[in-house]
Every structure is written in C-alpha cells, then in structure tokens.
Amino acid sequence: MSKADDIKRNSTKIWLAGLGAYSMVEAQGSEAFEELVNKGQNFERINHTKEIEVAPDSRLDELKVRANQTMDRIERAFDMRVSSTLGRLGISRKSDLDLLNDKIDRLAAALDKVTEALQNQDRQS
C-alpha cells in the first residue's frame, strides 16, 4: 500500500476518532471530557518522565514537528481527495476556470475586431 493510501486511511480514522470523541463527550457530558483530560495528563506525565534523561524539551519539540508534518500530509491528502471528488462530479478547478476565462477574453477580443471590420466595410459601401 502506498504512503498516500496510508495517509488517506489514517486521516479518515483520525477524523472518525474525533467525531467519536465529540459524540462521547456530548452524550456523557463533562465527566467524559474530564476523564479524557486526566488520561491525557497521565499519558503525558508517564511519557515525559521516561524521556527526562534524554531531554524533555526536545521530545516535545519532536512531537510538535511530527504533528505539524502529519497535519500537512493530511491536509495535502484531503486537498487531493476533494479535488478528485470535484473532478468526478464535473466541477472545474480554479486553474481550469482561469484558462476558460482567458479563452473567452481572446474570443471576445477577436469578435470585437470582426465586428469593427464589418462596420467599417458597411460604412465604405
């Protein structure tokens, strides 16, 4: 399986996990939210104390960088997916519309020239 497929699959899972967490919090109220916060704090404390000997700030920085890279990959995969879906639906991309607008402008200019030439020809007759 390609890296792009992995990203697509993981981005979908992340999205669904977020929706599931939101749904749980909504259904169970603030208790569920507090439980998630406590679990996150415990996880951070456990992982942070294991890495203290190495360098706690570097671990946090590394996680931030990896999270940003992951978000960038997810965003690109999402953009590709949306673009592909729009293409399948027959909805043009901005670049396609820009090319079409340029072509229309050239055709309008050519039509203006032809119209002007015909009017000059009628005046001379």
mmCIF file of C-alpha atoms in Angstrom:
data_model
loop_
_atom_site.group_PDB
_atom_site.id
_atom_site.type_symbol
_atom_site.label_atom_id
_atom_site.label_comp_id
_atom_site.label_asym_id
_atom_site.label_seq_id
_atom_site.Cartn_x
_atom_site.Cartn_y
_atom_site.Cartn_z
ATOM 1 C CA MET A 1 0.000 0.000 0.000
ATOM 2 C CA SER A 2 1.383 3.444 -0.894
ATOM 3 C CA LYS A 3 2.157 6.195 1.556
ATOM 4 C CA ALA A 4 -0.691 8.282 0.101
ATOM 5 C CA ASP A 5 -3.110 5.425 0.793
ATOM 6 C CA ASP A 6 -1.823 5.200 4.366
ATOM 7 C CA ILE A 7 -2.344 8.920 4.823
ATOM 8 C CA LYS A 8 -5.856 8.750 3.396
ATOM 9 C CA ARG A 9 -6.760 5.806 5.599
ATOM 10 C CA ASN A 10 -5.240 7.391 8.701
ATOM 11 C CA SER A 11 -6.783 10.805 8.042
ATOM 12 C CA THR A 12 -10.190 9.167 7.802
ATOM 13 C CA LYS A 13 -9.571 7.290 11.048
ATOM 14 C CA ILE A 14 -8.398 10.463 12.794
ATOM 15 C CA TRP A 15 -11.491 12.305 11.581
ATOM 16 C CA LEU A 16 -13.777 9.487 12.733
ATOM 17 C CA ALA A 17 -11.990 9.253 16.092
ATOM 18 C CA GLY A 18 -12.503 12.983 16.593
ATOM 19 C CA LEU A 19 -16.185 12.675 15.733
ATOM 20 C CA GLY A 20 -16.478 9.705 18.080
ATOM 21 C CA ALA A 21 -14.793 11.601 20.924
ATOM 22 C CA TYR A 22 -17.038 14.583 20.320
ATOM 23 C CA SER A 23 -20.093 12.333 20.297
ATOM 24 C CA MET A 24 -18.996 10.647 23.548
ATOM 25 C CA VAL A 25 -18.433 13.970 25.280
ATOM 26 C CA GLU A 26 -21.778 15.222 24.042
ATOM 27 C CA ALA A 27 -23.546 12.073 25.242
ATOM 28 C CA GLN A 28 -21.735 11.658 28.548
ATOM 29 C CA GLY A 29 -21.271 15.310 29.405
ATOM 30 C CA SER A 30 -18.391 16.983 31.180
ATOM 31 C CA GLU A 31 -17.446 13.811 33.094
ATOM 32 C CA ALA A 32 -16.228 12.163 29.902
ATOM 33 C CA PHE A 33 -14.319 15.292 28.935
ATOM 34 C CA GLU A 34 -12.602 15.436 32.336
ATOM 35 C CA GLU A 35 -11.746 11.745 32.046
ATOM 36 C CA LEU A 36 -10.139 12.349 28.645
ATOM 37 C CA VAL A 37 -8.166 15.290 30.068
ATOM 38 C CA ASN A 38 -6.978 13.175 33.021
ATOM 39 C CA LYS A 39 -5.942 10.321 30.736
ATOM 40 C CA GLY A 40 -4.074 12.779 28.526
ATOM 41 C CA GLN A 41 -2.289 14.279 31.522
ATOM 42 C CA ASN A 42 -1.346 10.828 32.814
ATOM 43 C CA PHE A 43 -0.096 9.784 29.406
ATOM 44 C CA GLU A 44 1.940 12.966 29.091
ATOM 45 C CA ARG A 45 3.381 12.574 32.605
ATOM 46 C CA ILE A 46 4.325 8.920 32.052
ATOM 47 C CA ASN A 47 5.924 9.575 28.670
ATOM 48 C CA HIS A 48 7.534 12.792 29.821
ATOM 49 C CA THR A 49 9.215 11.204 32.855
ATOM 50 C CA LYS A 50 10.561 8.362 30.717
ATOM 51 C CA GLU A 51 12.256 10.884 28.432
ATOM 52 C CA ILE A 52 13.583 13.223 31.138
ATOM 53 C CA GLU A 53 17.049 11.704 30.916
ATOM 54 C CA VAL A 54 17.186 12.408 27.198
ATOM 55 C CA ALA A 55 15.806 15.945 27.011
ATOM 56 C CA PRO A 56 12.179 16.727 27.745
ATOM 57 C CA ASP A 57 12.004 19.815 25.543
ATOM 58 C CA SER A 58 13.481 18.024 22.562
ATOM 59 C CA ARG A 59 10.864 15.265 22.880
ATOM 60 C CA LEU A 60 8.077 17.836 22.976
ATOM 61 C CA ASP A 61 9.588 19.730 20.045
ATOM 62 C CA GLU A 62 9.942 16.486 18.124
ATOM 63 C CA LEU A 63 6.293 15.630 18.770
ATOM 64 C CA LYS A 64 5.217 19.102 17.653
ATOM 65 C CA VAL A 65 7.237 18.821 14.448
ATOM 66 C CA ARG A 66 5.852 15.359 13.741
ATOM 67 C CA ALA A 67 2.315 16.551 14.455
ATOM 68 C CA ASN A 68 2.765 19.506 12.079
ATOM 69 C CA GLN A 69 4.206 17.237 9.394
ATOM 70 C CA THR A 70 1.328 14.821 9.843
ATOM 71 C CA MET A 71 -1.207 17.635 9.624
ATOM 72 C CA ASP A 72 0.478 18.906 6.448
ATOM 73 C CA ARG A 73 0.290 15.427 4.907
ATOM 74 C CA ILE A 74 -3.338 15.071 5.957
ATOM 75 C CA GLU A 75 -4.151 18.494 4.521
ATOM 76 C CA ARG A 76 -2.496 17.631 1.198
ATOM 77 C CA ALA A 77 -4.285 14.278 1.090
ATOM 78 C CA PHE A 78 -7.580 15.996 1.903
ATOM 79 C CA ASP A 79 -6.984 18.598 -0.821
ATOM 80 C CA MET A 80 -6.210 15.852 -3.326
ATOM 81 C CA ARG A 81 -9.307 13.936 -2.291
ATOM 82 C CA VAL A 82 -11.560 16.988 -2.565
ATOM 83 C CA SER A 83 -10.040 17.935 -5.918
ATOM 84 C CA SER A 84 -10.536 14.396 -7.203
ATOM 85 C CA THR A 85 -14.128 14.316 -5.980
ATOM 86 C CA LEU A 86 -14.892 17.684 -7.568
ATOM 87 C CA GLY A 87 -13.391 16.419 -10.820
ATOM 88 C CA ARG A 88 -15.557 13.295 -10.751
ATOM 89 C CA LEU A 89 -18.601 15.479 -10.153
ATOM 90 C CA GLY A 90 -17.677 17.602 -13.165
ATOM 91 C CA ILE A 91 -16.861 20.680 -11.097
ATOM 92 C CA SER A 92 -13.907 22.515 -12.569
ATOM 93 C CA ARG A 93 -10.801 23.559 -10.694
ATOM 94 C CA LYS A 94 -9.772 27.214 -10.454
ATOM 95 C CA SER A 95 -6.955 26.687 -12.949
ATOM 96 C CA ASP A 96 -9.451 25.246 -15.460
ATOM 97 C CA LEU A 97 -11.739 28.236 -14.968
ATOM 98 C CA ASP A 98 -8.820 30.655 -15.366
ATOM 99 C CA LEU A 99 -7.910 29.029 -18.702
ATOM 100 C CA LEU A 100 -11.524 29.198 -19.815
ATOM 101 C CA ASN A 101 -11.752 32.885 -18.844
ATOM 102 C CA ASP A 102 -8.589 33.640 -20.854
ATOM 103 C CA LYS A 103 -10.039 31.862 -23.870
ATOM 104 C CA ILE A 104 -13.311 33.798 -23.537
ATOM 105 C CA ASP A 105 -11.374 37.081 -23.346
ATOM 106 C CA ARG A 106 -9.439 36.203 -26.522
ATOM 107 C CA LEU A 107 -12.643 35.208 -28.328
ATOM 108 C CA ALA A 108 -14.379 38.439 -27.228
ATOM 109 C CA ALA A 109 -11.418 40.495 -28.499
ATOM 110 C CA ALA A 110 -11.483 38.629 -31.840
ATOM 111 C CA LEU A 111 -15.239 39.146 -32.118
ATOM 112 C CA ASP A 112 -14.804 42.867 -31.439
ATOM 113 C CA LYS A 113 -12.237 43.076 -34.266
ATOM 114 C CA VAL A 114 -14.516 41.234 -36.698
ATOM 115 C CA THR A 115 -17.478 43.425 -35.714
ATOM 116 C CA GLU A 116 -15.403 46.584 -36.196
ATOM 117 C CA ALA A 117 -14.148 45.359 -39.583
ATOM 118 C CA LEU A 118 -17.707 44.602 -40.738
ATOM 119 C CA GLN A 119 -18.917 48.016 -39.570
ATOM 120 C CA ASN A 120 -16.056 49.725 -41.453
ATOM 121 C CA GLN A 121 -16.914 47.689 -44.527
ATOM 122 C CA ASP A 122 -20.613 48.742 -44.288
ATOM 123 C CA ARG A 123 -19.604 52.415 -43.975
ATOM 124 C CA GLN A 124 -17.434 52.193 -47.083
ATOM 125 C CA SER A 125 -20.249 50.639 -49.118
#
